[in-house]
Amino acid sequence: MLIVRVLAEPVPPEASLLAFEKALSQAGQPLASAAMLDFCGEVLEIAIPEGTREIVAPLVEEHFQPQAALFADDFIEVPRLIVSDMDSTMIGQECIDELADFAGLKERVAEITERAMRGELDFAGALQERIALLEGLDEAAIDRCLKERISPTPGAATLVATLKAHGARSILVTGGFHCFADPVAERLGFDRVIGNRLLIADGKLTGEVQQPICDSSTKEATLREEATRLGEGARTLAIGDGANDTAMLVAADYGIAYRAKPNTRAAANGWVDCEDLTALLLLLDIDRERWVMK
């Protein structure tokens, strides 16, 4: 049974639902039921007995233009594990691009970042190439960048705090750097942080990163490791935006592409296209009165 939850504004009219039902029938995947969730009122839940995401997702987009959606093969539960990317996911920036601005190299570095996040470049190679460009940058630029440039994504702290209040463990895993991720994780309330480390000597960046590099395989392995610790049946949620998040999103029960690159979004089993991450709490049917506001 494919379960689909759709957050759309305005709420889809009956005509849209009827057109969607007809399109499903023509695709050989007849609708079983469709109703607004009791608590949220903003989320439409659809059940399709023989549904497949590959066929249904394009129809959902065509008929509802949702801000957010989630597809699952069974009853949707509140996850007991959340594993998230940091840059352009839990924060609104790419730290390495902002740091490069202090070296007058933001445009050059950002172009490499964009290509890497689209999957056009090997992540590890692209990371090392960008860090090499920052050789000699004063260490003080890190603290200044963190204070002046880095800010949480709207709803990020509330999402983490609310899921923790409902029993979830939270992990921030990033291809970025601990010097940014550690304070971000503390601010947002994550339980564990995994990332890369910039090498520094005599107060300046050496242009190198400590090995081994935290990459796509690290993110996926972290999710699987943490899920194993929780035991069988514990639902997992992963959130990310770029190519190095894709394997992690696919491995999770609920893999959410947040304002993501096209290939990453296509591989995920859910998406959030609006800015506010609390859209996920609505998709998970957590009543606003039970949110931990941060």
mmCIF file of C-alpha atoms in Angstrom:
data_model
loop_
_atom_site.group_PDB
_atom_site.id
_atom_site.type_symbol
_atom_site.label_atom_id
_atom_site.label_comp_id
_atom_site.label_asym_id
_atom_site.label_seq_id
_atom_site.Cartn_x
_atom_site.Cartn_y
_atom_site.Cartn_z
ATOM 1 C CA MET A 1 0.000 0.000 0.000
ATOM 2 C CA LEU A 2 1.523 3.306 -1.069
ATOM 3 C CA ILE A 3 0.766 6.085 1.416
ATOM 4 C CA VAL A 4 1.186 9.639 0.157
ATOM 5 C CA ARG A 5 0.994 12.773 2.286
ATOM 6 C CA VAL A 6 0.723 16.093 0.519
ATOM 7 C CA LEU A 7 1.103 19.594 1.988
ATOM 8 C CA ALA A 8 -0.313 22.116 -0.450
ATOM 9 C CA GLU A 9 -1.417 25.722 -0.089
ATOM 10 C CA PRO A 10 -4.182 26.330 -0.746
ATOM 11 C CA VAL A 11 -5.705 22.965 0.123
ATOM 12 C CA PRO A 12 -6.384 21.104 -3.144
ATOM 13 C CA PRO A 13 -9.972 21.618 -4.359
ATOM 14 C CA GLU A 14 -12.247 18.693 -5.068
ATOM 15 C CA ALA A 15 -11.746 19.178 -8.810
ATOM 16 C CA SER A 16 -8.002 18.605 -8.442
ATOM 17 C CA LEU A 17 -8.593 15.455 -6.429
ATOM 18 C CA LEU A 18 -11.064 14.112 -9.009
ATOM 19 C CA ALA A 19 -8.607 14.817 -11.821
ATOM 20 C CA PHE A 20 -5.845 13.119 -9.833
ATOM 21 C CA GLU A 21 -8.040 10.075 -9.209
ATOM 22 C CA LYS A 22 -8.807 9.835 -12.924
ATOM 23 C CA ALA A 23 -5.109 10.098 -13.829
ATOM 24 C CA LEU A 24 -4.275 7.359 -11.316
ATOM 25 C CA SER A 25 -6.914 5.089 -12.787
ATOM 26 C CA GLN A 26 -5.578 5.661 -16.283
ATOM 27 C CA ALA A 27 -2.111 4.741 -14.992
ATOM 28 C CA GLY A 28 -3.452 1.469 -13.589
ATOM 29 C CA GLN A 29 -3.109 2.550 -9.949
ATOM 30 C CA PRO A 30 -6.628 3.221 -8.645
ATOM 31 C CA LEU A 31 -7.137 5.329 -5.547
ATOM 32 C CA ALA A 32 -8.319 3.637 -2.347
ATOM 33 C CA SER A 33 -8.866 6.706 -0.165
ATOM 34 C CA ALA A 34 -8.020 10.376 0.250
ATOM 35 C CA ALA A 35 -8.697 12.479 3.340
ATOM 36 C CA MET A 36 -7.232 15.344 5.338
ATOM 37 C CA LEU A 37 -5.308 14.284 8.430
ATOM 38 C CA ASP A 38 -7.336 14.761 11.596
ATOM 39 C CA PHE A 39 -4.950 16.993 13.494
ATOM 40 C CA CYS A 40 -3.185 18.977 10.842
ATOM 41 C CA GLY A 41 -6.019 19.801 8.489
ATOM 42 C CA GLU A 42 -3.391 21.057 6.027
ATOM 43 C CA VAL A 43 -2.161 17.637 4.893
ATOM 44 C CA LEU A 44 -3.956 15.334 2.484
ATOM 45 C CA GLU A 45 -3.275 11.609 2.980
ATOM 46 C CA ILE A 46 -3.786 9.347 -0.016
ATOM 47 C CA ALA A 47 -3.753 5.532 -0.079
ATOM 48 C CA ILE A 48 -3.068 3.621 -3.298
ATOM 49 C CA PRO A 49 -3.067 -0.199 -2.955
ATOM 50 C CA GLU A 50 -0.845 -0.955 -5.961
ATOM 51 C CA GLY A 51 0.878 2.411 -6.065
ATOM 52 C CA THR A 52 4.492 3.035 -7.021
ATOM 53 C CA ARG A 53 6.281 6.294 -6.258
ATOM 54 C CA GLU A 54 7.796 6.553 -9.740
ATOM 55 C CA ILE A 55 4.329 6.723 -11.310
ATOM 56 C CA VAL A 56 2.438 8.545 -8.555
ATOM 57 C CA ALA A 57 4.942 11.319 -7.704
ATOM 58 C CA PRO A 58 4.718 13.110 -11.078
ATOM 59 C CA LEU A 59 0.920 12.984 -10.860
ATOM 60 C CA VAL A 60 1.005 14.447 -7.339
ATOM 61 C CA GLU A 61 3.136 17.336 -8.604
ATOM 62 C CA GLU A 62 0.946 17.904 -11.646
ATOM 63 C CA HIS A 63 -2.365 18.006 -9.789
ATOM 64 C CA PHE A 64 -1.461 19.477 -6.389
ATOM 65 C CA GLN A 65 1.808 21.466 -6.774
ATOM 66 C CA PRO A 66 2.616 20.654 -3.132
ATOM 67 C CA GLN A 67 5.057 22.528 -0.919
ATOM 68 C CA ALA A 68 6.018 19.183 0.592
ATOM 69 C CA ALA A 69 5.199 15.521 0.120
ATOM 70 C CA LEU A 70 6.079 12.146 1.614
ATOM 71 C CA PHE A 71 5.725 8.679 0.076
ATOM 72 C CA ALA A 72 5.829 5.483 2.158
ATOM 73 C CA ASP A 73 5.076 1.817 1.630
ATOM 74 C CA ASP A 74 3.308 1.475 4.968
ATOM 75 C CA PHE A 75 1.730 3.441 7.780
ATOM 76 C CA ILE A 76 3.772 6.599 8.452
ATOM 77 C CA GLU A 77 5.169 6.875 11.980
ATOM 78 C CA VAL A 78 7.189 9.493 13.836
ATOM 79 C CA PRO A 79 10.841 8.515 13.239
ATOM 80 C CA ARG A 80 13.169 7.551 16.057
ATOM 81 C CA LEU A 81 16.240 8.732 14.152
ATOM 82 C CA ILE A 82 16.893 11.897 12.165
ATOM 83 C CA VAL A 83 20.130 12.168 10.171
ATOM 84 C CA SER A 84 20.641 15.433 8.341
ATOM 85 C CA ASP A 85 23.061 17.230 6.071
ATOM 86 C CA MET A 86 24.135 20.691 7.239
ATOM 87 C CA ASP A 87 24.958 23.093 4.375
ATOM 88 C CA SER A 88 21.886 24.346 2.494
ATOM 89 C CA THR A 89 19.782 22.039 4.682
ATOM 90 C CA MET A 90 20.019 22.792 8.410
ATOM 91 C CA ILE A 91 21.651 26.119 7.585
ATOM 92 C CA GLY A 92 20.885 28.354 4.648
ATOM 93 C CA GLN A 93 24.453 28.653 3.390
ATOM 94 C CA GLU A 94 27.366 26.640 1.993
ATOM 95 C CA CYS A 95 30.069 27.260 4.590
ATOM 96 C CA ILE A 96 32.999 26.741 2.250
ATOM 97 C CA ASP A 97 31.593 29.271 -0.219
ATOM 98 C CA GLU A 98 31.157 31.857 2.528
ATOM 99 C CA LEU A 99 34.629 31.160 3.915
ATOM 100 C CA ALA A 100 36.097 31.550 0.432
ATOM 101 C CA ASP A 101 34.618 35.049 0.293
ATOM 102 C CA PHE A 102 37.134 36.086 2.959
ATOM 103 C CA ALA A 103 39.861 35.049 0.525
ATOM 104 C CA GLY A 104 38.191 36.834 -2.398
ATOM 105 C CA LEU A 105 37.402 33.496 -4.055
ATOM 106 C CA LYS A 106 33.685 32.964 -3.415
ATOM 107 C CA GLU A 107 32.559 32.925 -7.040
ATOM 108 C CA ARG A 108 35.238 30.425 -8.056
ATOM 109 C CA VAL A 109 34.629 28.116 -5.107
ATOM 110 C CA ALA A 110 30.831 28.358 -5.342
ATOM 111 C CA GLU A 111 30.933 27.203 -8.960
ATOM 112 C CA ILE A 112 32.793 24.043 -7.913
ATOM 113 C CA THR A 113 30.380 23.520 -4.998
ATOM 114 C CA GLU A 114 27.348 23.758 -7.274
ATOM 115 C CA ARG A 115 28.768 21.232 -9.722
ATOM 116 C CA ALA A 116 29.659 18.831 -6.900
ATOM 117 C CA MET A 117 26.186 19.083 -5.372
ATOM 118 C CA ARG A 118 24.657 18.308 -8.766
ATOM 119 C CA GLY A 119 26.792 15.188 -8.973
ATOM 120 C CA GLU A 120 28.891 16.461 -11.875
ATOM 121 C CA LEU A 121 32.147 16.195 -9.906
ATOM 122 C CA ASP A 122 33.603 13.633 -7.528
ATOM 123 C CA PHE A 123 32.831 14.966 -4.046
ATOM 124 C CA ALA A 124 36.196 14.217 -2.425
ATOM 125 C CA GLY A 125 38.150 15.641 -5.340
ATOM 126 C CA ALA A 126 35.994 18.755 -5.468
ATOM 127 C CA LEU A 127 36.401 19.270 -1.712
ATOM 128 C CA GLN A 128 40.173 18.998 -1.879
ATOM 129 C CA GLU A 129 40.278 21.344 -4.869
ATOM 130 C CA ARG A 130 38.291 24.007 -3.008
ATOM 131 C CA ILE A 131 40.286 23.688 0.200
ATOM 132 C CA ALA A 132 43.557 23.973 -1.721
ATOM 133 C CA LEU A 133 42.395 27.379 -2.965
ATOM 134 C CA LEU A 134 42.090 28.555 0.652
ATOM 135 C CA GLU A 135 45.689 27.788 1.605
ATOM 136 C CA GLY A 136 47.105 30.603 3.720
ATOM 137 C CA LEU A 137 43.743 32.017 4.825
ATOM 138 C CA ASP A 138 43.887 33.245 8.417
ATOM 139 C CA GLU A 139 42.189 30.919 10.924
ATOM 140 C CA ALA A 140 40.328 33.910 12.377
ATOM 141 C CA ALA A 141 38.219 34.015 9.215
ATOM 142 C CA ILE A 142 36.416 30.876 10.399
ATOM 143 C CA ASP A 143 34.993 32.501 13.538
ATOM 144 C CA ARG A 144 34.164 35.662 11.646
ATOM 145 C CA CYS A 145 32.382 33.681 8.922
ATOM 146 C CA LEU A 146 30.437 31.704 11.509
ATOM 147 C CA LYS A 147 29.276 34.854 13.301
ATOM 148 C CA GLU A 148 28.555 37.008 10.250
ATOM 149 C CA ARG A 149 27.378 34.597 7.561
ATOM 150 C CA ILE A 150 25.930 31.373 8.971
ATOM 151 C CA SER A 151 22.284 31.136 10.062
ATOM 152 C CA PRO A 152 19.883 28.217 10.654
ATOM 153 C CA THR A 153 17.201 27.318 8.150
ATOM 154 C CA PRO A 154 13.744 28.445 9.315
ATOM 155 C CA GLY A 155 12.143 25.737 11.418
ATOM 156 C CA ALA A 156 15.337 23.689 11.795
ATOM 157 C CA ALA A 157 15.639 24.040 15.573
ATOM 158 C CA THR A 158 11.915 23.402 16.086
ATOM 159 C CA LEU A 159 12.068 20.297 13.886
ATOM 160 C CA VAL A 160 14.995 18.796 15.810
ATOM 161 C CA ALA A 161 13.631 19.713 19.239
ATOM 162 C CA THR A 162 10.156 18.370 18.462
ATOM 163 C CA LEU A 163 11.405 15.049 17.102
ATOM 164 C CA LYS A 164 13.714 14.684 20.118
ATOM 165 C CA ALA A 165 10.747 15.313 22.399
ATOM 166 C CA HIS A 166 9.028 12.437 20.595
ATOM 167 C CA GLY A 167 11.966 10.117 21.263
ATOM 168 C CA ALA A 168 14.190 10.610 18.215
ATOM 169 C CA ARG A 169 17.996 10.630 18.220
ATOM 170 C CA SER A 170 19.487 13.342 15.980
ATOM 171 C CA ILE A 171 22.711 13.210 13.958
ATOM 172 C CA LEU A 172 24.265 16.018 11.904
ATOM 173 C CA VAL A 173 26.505 14.499 9.223
ATOM 174 C CA THR A 174 28.203 16.845 6.789
ATOM 175 C CA GLY A 175 30.755 17.001 4.037
ATOM 176 C CA GLY A 176 31.561 20.372 5.577
ATOM 177 C CA PHE A 177 33.743 21.065 8.581
ATOM 178 C CA HIS A 178 33.565 20.512 12.327
ATOM 179 C CA CYS A 179 34.576 24.129 12.984
ATOM 180 C CA PHE A 180 31.159 25.091 11.590
ATOM 181 C CA ALA A 181 29.160 21.932 12.283
ATOM 182 C CA ASP A 182 29.927 21.688 16.013
ATOM 183 C CA PRO A 183 28.499 25.126 16.922
ATOM 184 C CA VAL A 184 25.589 24.651 14.499
ATOM 185 C CA ALA A 185 24.767 21.272 16.065
ATOM 186 C CA GLU A 186 24.905 22.731 19.554
ATOM 187 C CA ARG A 187 22.625 25.585 18.553
ATOM 188 C CA LEU A 188 20.086 23.270 16.924
ATOM 189 C CA GLY A 189 20.249 20.504 19.525
ATOM 190 C CA PHE A 190 21.806 17.593 17.623
ATOM 191 C CA ASP A 191 23.100 14.635 19.638
ATOM 192 C CA ARG A 192 26.083 13.761 17.432
ATOM 193 C CA VAL A 193 28.177 15.445 14.738
ATOM 194 C CA ILE A 194 30.192 13.848 11.936
ATOM 195 C CA GLY A 195 32.150 15.912 9.426
ATOM 196 C CA ASN A 196 35.521 16.884 8.012
ATOM 197 C CA ARG A 197 38.368 18.733 9.687
ATOM 198 C CA LEU A 198 40.323 21.589 8.169
ATOM 199 C CA LEU A 199 44.058 21.340 8.798
ATOM 200 C CA ILE A 200 45.598 24.460 10.318
ATOM 201 C CA ALA A 201 49.220 25.353 11.023
ATOM 202 C CA ASP A 202 50.595 28.568 12.533
ATOM 203 C CA GLY A 203 47.139 30.101 12.542
ATOM 204 C CA LYS A 204 46.513 29.584 8.831
ATOM 205 C CA LEU A 205 44.697 27.034 6.679
ATOM 206 C CA THR A 206 47.135 24.591 5.110
ATOM 207 C CA GLY A 207 44.932 23.967 2.095
ATOM 208 C CA GLU A 208 44.328 20.372 3.174
ATOM 209 C CA VAL A 209 41.596 18.403 4.905
ATOM 210 C CA GLN A 210 42.108 15.560 7.358
ATOM 211 C CA GLN A 211 41.667 12.085 5.905
ATOM 212 C CA PRO A 212 39.493 10.088 5.539
ATOM 213 C CA ILE A 213 36.956 12.475 4.045
ATOM 214 C CA CYS A 214 33.339 12.390 5.201
ATOM 215 C CA ASP A 215 31.448 11.795 1.968
ATOM 216 C CA SER A 216 28.324 10.130 0.601
ATOM 217 C CA SER A 217 29.341 6.681 1.811
ATOM 218 C CA THR A 218 30.012 8.055 5.306
ATOM 219 C CA LYS A 219 26.546 9.567 5.454
ATOM 220 C CA GLU A 220 24.852 6.352 4.389
ATOM 221 C CA ALA A 221 26.968 4.253 6.757
ATOM 222 C CA THR A 222 26.159 6.597 9.645
ATOM 223 C CA LEU A 223 22.425 6.262 9.055
ATOM 224 C CA ARG A 224 22.623 2.465 8.861
ATOM 225 C CA GLU A 225 24.846 2.238 11.952
ATOM 226 C CA GLU A 226 22.570 4.443 14.041
ATOM 227 C CA ALA A 227 19.450 2.620 12.826
ATOM 228 C CA THR A 228 20.956 -0.738 13.831
ATOM 229 C CA ARG A 229 21.536 0.560 17.346
ATOM 230 C CA LEU A 230 17.857 1.480 17.642
ATOM 231 C CA GLY A 231 16.725 -1.993 16.642
ATOM 232 C CA GLU A 232 14.264 -3.436 14.167
ATOM 233 C CA GLY A 233 11.183 -1.395 13.360
ATOM 234 C CA ALA A 234 12.599 2.020 14.259
ATOM 235 C CA ARG A 235 11.723 4.464 11.494
ATOM 236 C CA THR A 236 14.501 6.664 10.131
ATOM 237 C CA LEU A 237 14.370 10.129 8.593
ATOM 238 C CA ALA A 238 17.148 11.621 6.462
ATOM 239 C CA ILE A 239 17.276 15.145 5.041
ATOM 240 C CA GLY A 240 19.622 16.571 2.431
ATOM 241 C CA ASP A 241 19.885 18.612 -0.745
ATOM 242 C CA GLY A 242 22.822 17.454 -2.847
ATOM 243 C CA ALA A 243 24.333 14.510 -4.686
ATOM 244 C CA ASN A 244 26.408 13.416 -1.685
ATOM 245 C CA ASP A 245 23.156 13.036 0.307
ATOM 246 C CA THR A 246 21.399 10.786 -2.186
ATOM 247 C CA ALA A 247 22.554 7.402 -0.860
ATOM 248 C CA MET A 248 21.577 8.428 2.679
ATOM 249 C CA LEU A 249 18.115 9.528 1.538
ATOM 250 C CA VAL A 250 17.538 6.285 -0.342
ATOM 251 C CA ALA A 251 18.632 4.229 2.698
ATOM 252 C CA ALA A 252 16.220 6.001 5.074
ATOM 253 C CA ASP A 253 12.582 5.058 5.582
ATOM 254 C CA TYR A 254 11.725 8.701 4.949
ATOM 255 C CA GLY A 255 14.331 10.327 2.708
ATOM 256 C CA ILE A 256 13.487 14.009 2.320
ATOM 257 C CA ALA A 257 15.027 16.180 -0.385
ATOM 258 C CA TYR A 258 15.079 19.738 0.978
ATOM 259 C CA ARG A 259 15.004 22.354 -1.815
ATOM 260 C CA ALA A 260 17.238 19.872 -3.530
ATOM 261 C CA LYS A 261 19.167 19.417 -6.743
ATOM 262 C CA PRO A 262 17.050 17.640 -9.416
ATOM 263 C CA ASN A 263 18.737 14.220 -9.312
ATOM 264 C CA THR A 264 18.661 14.122 -5.520
ATOM 265 C CA ARG A 265 14.998 15.121 -5.447
ATOM 266 C CA ALA A 266 14.110 12.438 -7.980
ATOM 267 C CA ALA A 267 15.786 9.724 -5.878
ATOM 268 C CA ALA A 268 14.204 10.709 -2.558
ATOM 269 C CA ASN A 269 10.842 9.457 -1.307
ATOM 270 C CA GLY A 270 9.734 12.881 -0.218
ATOM 271 C CA TRP A 271 10.528 16.538 -0.615
ATOM 272 C CA VAL A 272 10.208 19.953 0.988
ATOM 273 C CA ASP A 273 10.255 22.793 -1.533
ATOM 274 C CA CYS A 274 9.219 25.555 0.854
ATOM 275 C CA GLU A 275 11.812 27.158 3.127
ATOM 276 C CA ASP A 276 10.408 26.175 6.542
ATOM 277 C CA LEU A 277 11.456 22.724 7.764
ATOM 278 C CA THR A 278 8.463 22.461 10.100
ATOM 279 C CA ALA A 279 6.576 21.325 6.990
ATOM 280 C CA LEU A 280 8.012 17.918 7.905
ATOM 281 C CA LEU A 281 6.245 17.977 11.257
ATOM 282 C CA LEU A 282 2.948 18.449 9.431
ATOM 283 C CA LEU A 283 3.723 15.541 7.095
ATOM 284 C CA LEU A 284 4.476 13.397 10.157
ATOM 285 C CA ASP A 285 1.087 14.344 11.636
ATOM 286 C CA ILE A 286 2.515 16.019 14.725
ATOM 287 C CA ASP A 287 -0.027 18.532 15.970
ATOM 288 C CA ARG A 288 1.237 22.131 16.241
ATOM 289 C CA GLU A 289 0.367 22.127 19.951
ATOM 290 C CA ARG A 290 3.004 19.413 20.444
ATOM 291 C CA TRP A 291 5.777 21.278 18.669
ATOM 292 C CA VAL A 292 8.766 22.406 20.747
ATOM 293 C CA MET A 293 9.182 25.939 19.473
ATOM 294 C CA LYS A 294 12.745 27.193 19.160
#
